[in-house]
Short mmCIF file of C-alpha atoms and ligand atoms in Angstrom, two decimals:
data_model
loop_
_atom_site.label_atom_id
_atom_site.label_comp_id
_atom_site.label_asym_id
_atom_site.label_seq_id
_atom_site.Cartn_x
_atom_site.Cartn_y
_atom_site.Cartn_z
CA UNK A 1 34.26 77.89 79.68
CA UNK A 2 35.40 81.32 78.39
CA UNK A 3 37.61 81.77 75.52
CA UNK A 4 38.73 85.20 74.57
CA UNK A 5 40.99 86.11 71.89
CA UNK A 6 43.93 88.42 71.89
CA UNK A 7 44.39 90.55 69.13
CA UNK A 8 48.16 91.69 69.12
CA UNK A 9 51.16 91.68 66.98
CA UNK A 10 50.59 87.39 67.97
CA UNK A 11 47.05 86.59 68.50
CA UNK A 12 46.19 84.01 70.89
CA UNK A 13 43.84 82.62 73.37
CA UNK A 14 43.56 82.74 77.24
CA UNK A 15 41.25 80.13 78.18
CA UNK A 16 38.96 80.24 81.56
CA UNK A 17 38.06 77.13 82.72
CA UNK A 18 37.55 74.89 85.80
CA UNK A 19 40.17 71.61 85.71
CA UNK A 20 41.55 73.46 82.26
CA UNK A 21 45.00 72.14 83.48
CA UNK A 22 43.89 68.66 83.04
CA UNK A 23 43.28 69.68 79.48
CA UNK A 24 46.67 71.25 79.01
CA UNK A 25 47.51 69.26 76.05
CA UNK A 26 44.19 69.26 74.23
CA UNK A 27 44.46 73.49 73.92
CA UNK A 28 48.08 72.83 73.43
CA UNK A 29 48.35 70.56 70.67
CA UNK A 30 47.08 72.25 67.69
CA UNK A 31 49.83 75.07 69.09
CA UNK A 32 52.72 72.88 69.38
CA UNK A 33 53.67 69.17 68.49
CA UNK A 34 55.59 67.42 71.07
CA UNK A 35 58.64 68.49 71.81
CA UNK A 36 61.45 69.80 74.93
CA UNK A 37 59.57 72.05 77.32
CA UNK A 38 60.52 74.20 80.05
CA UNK A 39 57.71 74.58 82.87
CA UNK A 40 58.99 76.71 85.28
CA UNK A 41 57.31 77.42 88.11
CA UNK A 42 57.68 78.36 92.32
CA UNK A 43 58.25 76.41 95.07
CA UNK A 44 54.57 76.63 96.53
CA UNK A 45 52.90 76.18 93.11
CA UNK A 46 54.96 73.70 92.30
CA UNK A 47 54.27 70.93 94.45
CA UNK A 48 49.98 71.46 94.12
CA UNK A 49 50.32 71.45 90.51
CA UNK A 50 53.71 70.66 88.30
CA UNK A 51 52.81 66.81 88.37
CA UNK A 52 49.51 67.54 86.94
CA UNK A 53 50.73 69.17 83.49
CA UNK A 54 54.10 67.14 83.23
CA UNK A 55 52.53 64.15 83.34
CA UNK A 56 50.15 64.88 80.55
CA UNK A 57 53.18 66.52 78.28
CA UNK A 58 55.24 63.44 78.98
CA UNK A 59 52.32 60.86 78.31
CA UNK A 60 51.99 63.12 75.28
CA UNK A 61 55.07 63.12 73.94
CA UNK A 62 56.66 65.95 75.21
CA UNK A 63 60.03 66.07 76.85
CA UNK A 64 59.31 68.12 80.10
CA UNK A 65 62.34 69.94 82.08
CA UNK A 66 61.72 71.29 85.19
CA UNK A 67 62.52 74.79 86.99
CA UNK A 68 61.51 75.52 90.34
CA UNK A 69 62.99 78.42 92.16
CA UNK A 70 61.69 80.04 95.40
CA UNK A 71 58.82 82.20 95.63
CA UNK A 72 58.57 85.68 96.17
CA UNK A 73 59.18 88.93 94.40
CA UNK A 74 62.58 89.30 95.67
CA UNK A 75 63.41 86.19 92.86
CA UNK A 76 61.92 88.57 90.49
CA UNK A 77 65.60 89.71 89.69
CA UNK A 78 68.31 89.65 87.25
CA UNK A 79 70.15 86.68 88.57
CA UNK A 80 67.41 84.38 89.12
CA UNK A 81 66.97 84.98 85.17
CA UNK A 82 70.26 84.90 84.22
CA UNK A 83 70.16 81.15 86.14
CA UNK A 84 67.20 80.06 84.14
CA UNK A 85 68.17 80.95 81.10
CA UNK A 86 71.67 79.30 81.73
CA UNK A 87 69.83 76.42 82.84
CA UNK A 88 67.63 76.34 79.52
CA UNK A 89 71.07 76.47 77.89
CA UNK A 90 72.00 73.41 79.91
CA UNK A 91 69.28 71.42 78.31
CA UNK A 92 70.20 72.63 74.96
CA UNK A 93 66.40 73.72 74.45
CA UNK A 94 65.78 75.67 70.62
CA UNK A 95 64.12 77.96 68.71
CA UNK A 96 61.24 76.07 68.20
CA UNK A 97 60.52 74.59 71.53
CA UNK A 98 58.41 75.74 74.80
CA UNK A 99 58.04 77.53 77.89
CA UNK A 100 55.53 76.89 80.31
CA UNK A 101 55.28 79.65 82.67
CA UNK A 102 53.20 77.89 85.71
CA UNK A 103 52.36 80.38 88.89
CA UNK A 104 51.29 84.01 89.92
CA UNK A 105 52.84 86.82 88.23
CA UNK A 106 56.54 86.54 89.69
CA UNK A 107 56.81 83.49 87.76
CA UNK A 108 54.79 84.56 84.90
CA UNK A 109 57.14 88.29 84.29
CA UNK A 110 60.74 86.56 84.54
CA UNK A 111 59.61 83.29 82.79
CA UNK A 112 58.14 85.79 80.08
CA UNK A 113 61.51 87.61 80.03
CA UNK A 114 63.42 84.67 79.61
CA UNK A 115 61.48 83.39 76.58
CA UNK A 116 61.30 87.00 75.09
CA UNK A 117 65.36 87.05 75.03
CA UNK A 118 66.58 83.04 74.98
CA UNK A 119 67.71 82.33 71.62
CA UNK A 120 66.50 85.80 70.60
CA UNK A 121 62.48 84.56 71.68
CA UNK A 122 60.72 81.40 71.86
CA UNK A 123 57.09 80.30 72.52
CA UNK A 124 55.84 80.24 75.72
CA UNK A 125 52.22 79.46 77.51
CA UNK A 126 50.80 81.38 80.81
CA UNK A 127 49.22 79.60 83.48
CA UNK A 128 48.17 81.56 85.63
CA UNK A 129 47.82 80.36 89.26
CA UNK A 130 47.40 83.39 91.30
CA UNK A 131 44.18 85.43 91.21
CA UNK A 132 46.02 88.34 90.20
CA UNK A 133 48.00 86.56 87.74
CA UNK A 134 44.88 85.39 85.74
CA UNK A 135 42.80 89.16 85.44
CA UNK A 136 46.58 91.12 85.05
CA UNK A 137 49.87 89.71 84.40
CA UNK A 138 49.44 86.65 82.63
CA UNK A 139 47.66 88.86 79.57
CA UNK A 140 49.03 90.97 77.08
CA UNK A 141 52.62 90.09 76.92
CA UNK A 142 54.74 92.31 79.49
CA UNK A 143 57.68 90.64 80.81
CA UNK A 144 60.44 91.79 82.84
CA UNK A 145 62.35 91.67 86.09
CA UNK A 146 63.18 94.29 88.87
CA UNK A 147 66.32 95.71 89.02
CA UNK A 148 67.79 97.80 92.09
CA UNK A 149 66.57 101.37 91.15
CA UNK A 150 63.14 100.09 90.80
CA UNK A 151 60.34 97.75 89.86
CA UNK A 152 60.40 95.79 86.36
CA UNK A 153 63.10 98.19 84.96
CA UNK A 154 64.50 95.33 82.87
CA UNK A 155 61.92 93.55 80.40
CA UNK A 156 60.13 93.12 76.62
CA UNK A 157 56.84 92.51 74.88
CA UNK A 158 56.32 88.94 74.43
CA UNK A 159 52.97 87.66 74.20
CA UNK A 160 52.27 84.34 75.30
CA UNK A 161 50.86 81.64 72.46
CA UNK A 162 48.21 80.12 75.09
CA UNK A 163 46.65 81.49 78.29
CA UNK A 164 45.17 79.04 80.30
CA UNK A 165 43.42 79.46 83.73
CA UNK A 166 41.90 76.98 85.66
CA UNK A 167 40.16 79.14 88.57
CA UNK A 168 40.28 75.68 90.63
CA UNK A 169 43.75 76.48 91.41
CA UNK A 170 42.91 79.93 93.41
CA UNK A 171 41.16 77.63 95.92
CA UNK A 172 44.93 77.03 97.51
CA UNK A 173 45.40 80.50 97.04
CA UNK A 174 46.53 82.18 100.59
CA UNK A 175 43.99 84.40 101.58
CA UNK A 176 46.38 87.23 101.60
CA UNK A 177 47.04 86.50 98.00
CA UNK A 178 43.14 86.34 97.01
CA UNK A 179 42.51 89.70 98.74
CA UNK A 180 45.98 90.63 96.43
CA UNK A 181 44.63 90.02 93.41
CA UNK A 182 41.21 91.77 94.34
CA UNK A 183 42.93 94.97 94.06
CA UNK A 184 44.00 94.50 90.35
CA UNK A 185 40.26 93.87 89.84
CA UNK A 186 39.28 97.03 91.35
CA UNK A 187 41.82 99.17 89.34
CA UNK A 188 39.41 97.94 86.10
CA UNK A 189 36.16 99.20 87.56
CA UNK A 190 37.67 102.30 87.60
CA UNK A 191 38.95 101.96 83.45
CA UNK A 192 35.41 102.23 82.09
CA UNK A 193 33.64 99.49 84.57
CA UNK A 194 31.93 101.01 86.75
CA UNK A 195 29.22 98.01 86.52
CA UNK A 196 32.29 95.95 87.99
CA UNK A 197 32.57 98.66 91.04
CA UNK A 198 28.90 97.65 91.66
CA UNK A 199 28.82 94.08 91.46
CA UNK A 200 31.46 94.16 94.11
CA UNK A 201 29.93 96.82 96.43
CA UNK A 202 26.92 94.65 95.98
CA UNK A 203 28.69 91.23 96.10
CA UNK A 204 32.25 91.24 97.34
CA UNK A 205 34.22 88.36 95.91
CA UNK A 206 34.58 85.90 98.19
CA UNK A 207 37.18 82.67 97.65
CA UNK A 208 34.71 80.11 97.83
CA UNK A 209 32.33 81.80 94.73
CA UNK A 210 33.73 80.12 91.97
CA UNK A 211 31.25 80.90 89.60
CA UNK A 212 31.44 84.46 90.38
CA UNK A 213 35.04 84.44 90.72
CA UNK A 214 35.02 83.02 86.62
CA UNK A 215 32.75 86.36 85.94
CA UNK A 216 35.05 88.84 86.99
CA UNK A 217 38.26 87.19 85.54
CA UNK A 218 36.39 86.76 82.47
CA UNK A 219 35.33 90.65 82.86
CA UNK A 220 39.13 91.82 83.75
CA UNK A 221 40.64 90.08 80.42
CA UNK A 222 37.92 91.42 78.34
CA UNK A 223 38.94 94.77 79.59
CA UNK A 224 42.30 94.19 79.18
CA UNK A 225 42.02 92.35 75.63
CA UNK A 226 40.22 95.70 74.72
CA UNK A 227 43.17 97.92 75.58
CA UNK A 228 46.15 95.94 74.82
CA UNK A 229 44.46 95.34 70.76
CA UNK A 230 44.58 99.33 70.78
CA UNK A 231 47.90 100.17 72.44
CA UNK A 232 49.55 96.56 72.69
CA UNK A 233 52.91 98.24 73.31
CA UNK A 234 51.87 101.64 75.86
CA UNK A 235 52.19 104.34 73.51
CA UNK A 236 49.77 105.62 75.34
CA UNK A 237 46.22 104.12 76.31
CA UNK A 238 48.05 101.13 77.56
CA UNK A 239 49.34 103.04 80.74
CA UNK A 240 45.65 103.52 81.78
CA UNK A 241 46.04 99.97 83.36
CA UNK A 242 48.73 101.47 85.95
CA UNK A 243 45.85 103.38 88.09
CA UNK A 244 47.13 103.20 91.42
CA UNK A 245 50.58 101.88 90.13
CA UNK A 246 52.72 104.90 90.33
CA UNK A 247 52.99 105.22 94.09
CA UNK A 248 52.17 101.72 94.55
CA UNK A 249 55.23 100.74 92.90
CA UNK A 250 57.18 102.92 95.11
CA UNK A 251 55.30 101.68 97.94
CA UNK A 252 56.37 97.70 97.11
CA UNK A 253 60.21 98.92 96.47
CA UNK A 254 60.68 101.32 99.73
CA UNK A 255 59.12 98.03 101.59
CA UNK A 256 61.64 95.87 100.14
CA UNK A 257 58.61 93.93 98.56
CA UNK A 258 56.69 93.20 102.23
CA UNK A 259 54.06 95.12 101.16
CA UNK A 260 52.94 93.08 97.74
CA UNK A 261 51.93 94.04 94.43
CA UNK A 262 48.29 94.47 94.85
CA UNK A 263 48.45 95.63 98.21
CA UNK A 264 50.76 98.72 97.01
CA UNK A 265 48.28 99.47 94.27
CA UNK A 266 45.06 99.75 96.21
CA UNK A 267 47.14 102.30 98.73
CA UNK A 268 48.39 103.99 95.42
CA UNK A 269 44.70 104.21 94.29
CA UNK A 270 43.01 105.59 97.68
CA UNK A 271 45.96 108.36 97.05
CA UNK A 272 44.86 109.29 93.65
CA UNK A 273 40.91 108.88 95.05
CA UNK A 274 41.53 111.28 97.81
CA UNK A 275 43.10 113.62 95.13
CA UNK A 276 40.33 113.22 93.24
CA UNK A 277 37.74 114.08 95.97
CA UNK A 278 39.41 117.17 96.64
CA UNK A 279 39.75 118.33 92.83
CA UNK A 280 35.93 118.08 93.31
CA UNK A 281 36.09 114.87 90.30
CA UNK A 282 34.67 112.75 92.55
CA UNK A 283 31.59 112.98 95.38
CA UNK A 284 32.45 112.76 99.24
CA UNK A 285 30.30 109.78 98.75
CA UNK A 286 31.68 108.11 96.03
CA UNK A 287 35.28 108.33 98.09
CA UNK A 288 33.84 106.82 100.30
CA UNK A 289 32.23 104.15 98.72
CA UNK A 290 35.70 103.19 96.70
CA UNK A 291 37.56 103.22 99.93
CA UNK A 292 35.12 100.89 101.46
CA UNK A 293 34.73 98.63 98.13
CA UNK A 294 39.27 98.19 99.42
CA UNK A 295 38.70 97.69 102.98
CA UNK A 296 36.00 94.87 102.08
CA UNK A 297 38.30 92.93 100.49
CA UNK A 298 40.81 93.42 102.60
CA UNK A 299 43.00 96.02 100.92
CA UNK A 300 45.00 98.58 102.47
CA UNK A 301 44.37 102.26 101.91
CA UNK A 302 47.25 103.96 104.02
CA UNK A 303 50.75 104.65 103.76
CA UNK A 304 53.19 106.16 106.68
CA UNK A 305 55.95 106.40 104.16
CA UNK A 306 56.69 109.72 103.55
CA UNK A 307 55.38 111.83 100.74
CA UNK A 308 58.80 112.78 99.34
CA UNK A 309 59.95 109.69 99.35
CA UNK A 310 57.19 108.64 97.54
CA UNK A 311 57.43 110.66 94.47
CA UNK A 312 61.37 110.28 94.64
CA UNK A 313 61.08 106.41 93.74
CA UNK A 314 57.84 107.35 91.45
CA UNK A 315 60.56 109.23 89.14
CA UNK A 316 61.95 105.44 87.96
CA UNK A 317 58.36 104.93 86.64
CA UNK A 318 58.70 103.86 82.77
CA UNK A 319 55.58 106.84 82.45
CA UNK A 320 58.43 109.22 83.23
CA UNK A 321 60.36 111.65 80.84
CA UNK A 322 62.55 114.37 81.33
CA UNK A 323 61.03 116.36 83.92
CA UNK A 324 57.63 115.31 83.66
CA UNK A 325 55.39 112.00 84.24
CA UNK A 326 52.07 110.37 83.13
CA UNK A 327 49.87 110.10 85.70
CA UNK A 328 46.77 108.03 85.66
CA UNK A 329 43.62 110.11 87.18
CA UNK A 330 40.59 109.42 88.08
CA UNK A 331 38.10 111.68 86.26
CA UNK A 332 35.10 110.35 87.48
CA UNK A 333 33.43 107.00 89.51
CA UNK A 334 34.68 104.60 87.29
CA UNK A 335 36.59 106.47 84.82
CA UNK A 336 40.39 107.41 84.71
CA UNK A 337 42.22 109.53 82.15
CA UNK A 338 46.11 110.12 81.82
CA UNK A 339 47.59 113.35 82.30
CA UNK A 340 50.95 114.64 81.62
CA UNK A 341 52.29 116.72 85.01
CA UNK A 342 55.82 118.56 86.42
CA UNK A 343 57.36 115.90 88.29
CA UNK A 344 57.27 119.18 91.55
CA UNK A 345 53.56 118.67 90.82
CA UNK A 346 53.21 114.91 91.46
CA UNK A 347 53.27 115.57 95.75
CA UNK A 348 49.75 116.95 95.17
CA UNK A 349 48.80 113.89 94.69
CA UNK A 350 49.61 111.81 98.04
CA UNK A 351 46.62 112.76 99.93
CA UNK A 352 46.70 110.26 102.29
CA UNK A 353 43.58 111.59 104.33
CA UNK A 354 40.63 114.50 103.61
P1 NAD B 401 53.39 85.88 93.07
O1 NAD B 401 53.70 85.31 91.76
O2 NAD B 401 54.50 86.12 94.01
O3 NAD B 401 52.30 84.94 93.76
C1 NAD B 401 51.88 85.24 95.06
C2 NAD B 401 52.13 84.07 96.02
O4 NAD B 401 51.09 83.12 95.85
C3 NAD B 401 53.43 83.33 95.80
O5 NAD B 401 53.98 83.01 97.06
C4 NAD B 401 53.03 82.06 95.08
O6 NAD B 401 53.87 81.00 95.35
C5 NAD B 401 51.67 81.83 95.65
N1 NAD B 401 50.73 81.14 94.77
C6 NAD B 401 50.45 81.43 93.48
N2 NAD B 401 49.46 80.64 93.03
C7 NAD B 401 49.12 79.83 94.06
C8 NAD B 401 48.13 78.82 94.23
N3 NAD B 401 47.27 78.53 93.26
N4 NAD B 401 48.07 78.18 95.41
C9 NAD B 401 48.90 78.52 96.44
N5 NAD B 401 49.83 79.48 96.34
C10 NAD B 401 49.92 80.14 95.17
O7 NAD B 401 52.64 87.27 92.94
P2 NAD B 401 51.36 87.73 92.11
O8 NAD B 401 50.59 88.57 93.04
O9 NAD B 401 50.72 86.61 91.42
O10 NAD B 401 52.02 88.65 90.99
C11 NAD B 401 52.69 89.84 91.33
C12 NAD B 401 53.67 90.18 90.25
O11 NAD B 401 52.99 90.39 89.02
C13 NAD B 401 54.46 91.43 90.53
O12 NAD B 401 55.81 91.18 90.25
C14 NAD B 401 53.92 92.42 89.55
O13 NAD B 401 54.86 93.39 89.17
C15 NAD B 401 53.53 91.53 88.40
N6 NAD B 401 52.52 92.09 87.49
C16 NAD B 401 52.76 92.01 86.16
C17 NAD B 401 51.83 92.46 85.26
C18 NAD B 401 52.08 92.32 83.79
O14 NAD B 401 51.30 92.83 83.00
N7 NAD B 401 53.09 91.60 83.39
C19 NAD B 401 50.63 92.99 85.72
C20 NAD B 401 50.39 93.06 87.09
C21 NAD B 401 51.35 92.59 87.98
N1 LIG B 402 49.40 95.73 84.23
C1 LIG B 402 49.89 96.68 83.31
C2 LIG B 402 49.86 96.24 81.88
O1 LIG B 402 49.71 95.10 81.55
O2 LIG B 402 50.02 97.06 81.03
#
């Protein structure tokens, strides 16, 4: 069992442990007494694990409301919200009661954004489900939904009161979503881990490795409990944990989210690699050794969508002002830094091959 604490404007906990949803209530209790709770969740999550944690609220005292809506990150909109809030509403839930947020990181951002707004904010827990979920988006508190110009364009800071992963749930994890997640994991080797980028050169994480699986998650959150203490809401450091994000984000939107979240991101890091080989930041070999560390775990590294249209959508990027943009560049194997560039200058790059 891991615990590792938080320390942002509300500290808290995310817990890493196998069965930890059978425990729900023993992390949860000291947190909150018994009363109406939300868990919302998808419709492929739902049915493998809802039963597990209402039962245990009920049988605890808890009144437990349900909402299941379908999954995908085309739900990740404004109207799916605006229906679970309404719904919350419905149930007359208050101030001082819950939200359980139980899934991948679709579920996680708009559940988040509904707590962060309902009745002005109430508490909520993350349970992560998806792999990417529990080393990215169920830590640190962003919440938000996409809107039509671009990728969570409509959101808050709301940190969680409780995150708890149970890694026993990635093992009904779609491969495609495992392999997902694996390229959120990468993106930290390259913020100061470059220990991480050799553990998985030497031993790609593989599904069934639960124990090494634990490792890394426990690895990602301490890297991410390190930056969001510092820079909870992205003054500045904060941003470093978008490597890869600014074309992959226009990547998911031009693909009308077929191309998913992690996917998008490795191809948005093997651009910024490539650019970095060629600024001579990087060795031929080292290139080569990141792009490979992707293709092992089944990551995409190429885009045929065209360059201009990449840095067109890149301009709704929250890391852009005026005329320019924060980009996040890597300096080095294993180390990024941010850089402030012309928005004519972000084309240089896309360097899709050397
Ligand atoms: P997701 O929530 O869509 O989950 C992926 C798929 O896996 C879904 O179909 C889901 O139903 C299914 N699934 C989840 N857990 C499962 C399980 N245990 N067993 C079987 N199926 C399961 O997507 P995701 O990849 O988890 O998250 C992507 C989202 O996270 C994007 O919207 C992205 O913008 C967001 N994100 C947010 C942050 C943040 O800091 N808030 C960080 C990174 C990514
Ligand atoms: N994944 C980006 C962040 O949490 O800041």
């Amino acid at each position: 069992m891991e615990r590792i604490h938080i320390d942002a404007s509300t500290s808290y906990d995310v817990i890493i442990e196998e069965q930890a949803l059978h425990h729900l209530v023993s992390y949860l209790g000291p947190l909150k007494s018994p009363r109406p709770t939300i868990i919302v969740s998808d419709d492929q999550v739902a049915p493998l694990y809802l039963d597990i944690i209402k039962q245990q609220l009920e049988e605890s005292g808890y009144t437990v409301y349900t909402y299941v809506f379908p999954h995908g990150e085309t739900e990740k909109n404004a109207h799916r919200l605006l229906d679970l809030v309404e719904f919350m509403a419905q149930k007359a839930l208050t101030r001082k009661d819950l939200l359980i947020a139980l899934g991948g990181g679709v579920v996680g951002d708009m559940a988040g954004f509904a707590a962060a707004t309902y009745l002005r904010g109430i508490d909520y827990v993350q349970i992560p489900t998806s792999l990417l979920a529990a080393v990215d988006s169920s830590v640190g508190g962003k919440t938000a939904v996409n809107l039509s110009a671009g990728k969570n364009l409509w959101g808050a800071f709301k940190q969680p009161i409780l995150v708890l992963c149970d890694p026993m749930t990635l093992q009904t994890l779609p491969a495609e979503e495992f392999a997902n997640g694996c390229g959120e994991i990468i993106k930290y080797g390259m913020l100061g881990y470059p220990e991480l980028l050799q553990d998985l050169q030497t031993h790609p994480l593989r599904q069934s490795d639960l124990p090494h699986i634990e490792e890394v998650i426990a690895l990602c959150v301490k890297a991410k409990a390190a930056i969001v203490s510092q820079d909870e809401r992205e003054r500045s450091l904060r941003a470093l944990l978008n490597f890869g994000h600014t074309f992959g984000h226009s990547i998911e939107q031009l693909s009308h989210f077929t191309v998913k979240h992690g996917m998008a991101v490795s191809i948005g890091m093997a651009l910024m690699m490539r650019a970095a080989y060629q600024a001579n930041r990087i060795s031929e070999q080292e290139l080569t050794a990141f792009l490979q560390l992707l293709t092992t775990h089944h990551l995409p590294i190429h885009t045929d969508v065209a360059t201009a249209d990449l840095c067109q959508a890149a301009l709704h990027d929250k890391k852009s002002q005026g005329d320019t943009i924060t980009i996040i560049r890597p300096i080095s194997w294993g180390h990024c830094d941010l850089l402030t560039i012309p928005h004519q200058d972000l084309a240089h790059y896309v360097v899709k091959e050397v």
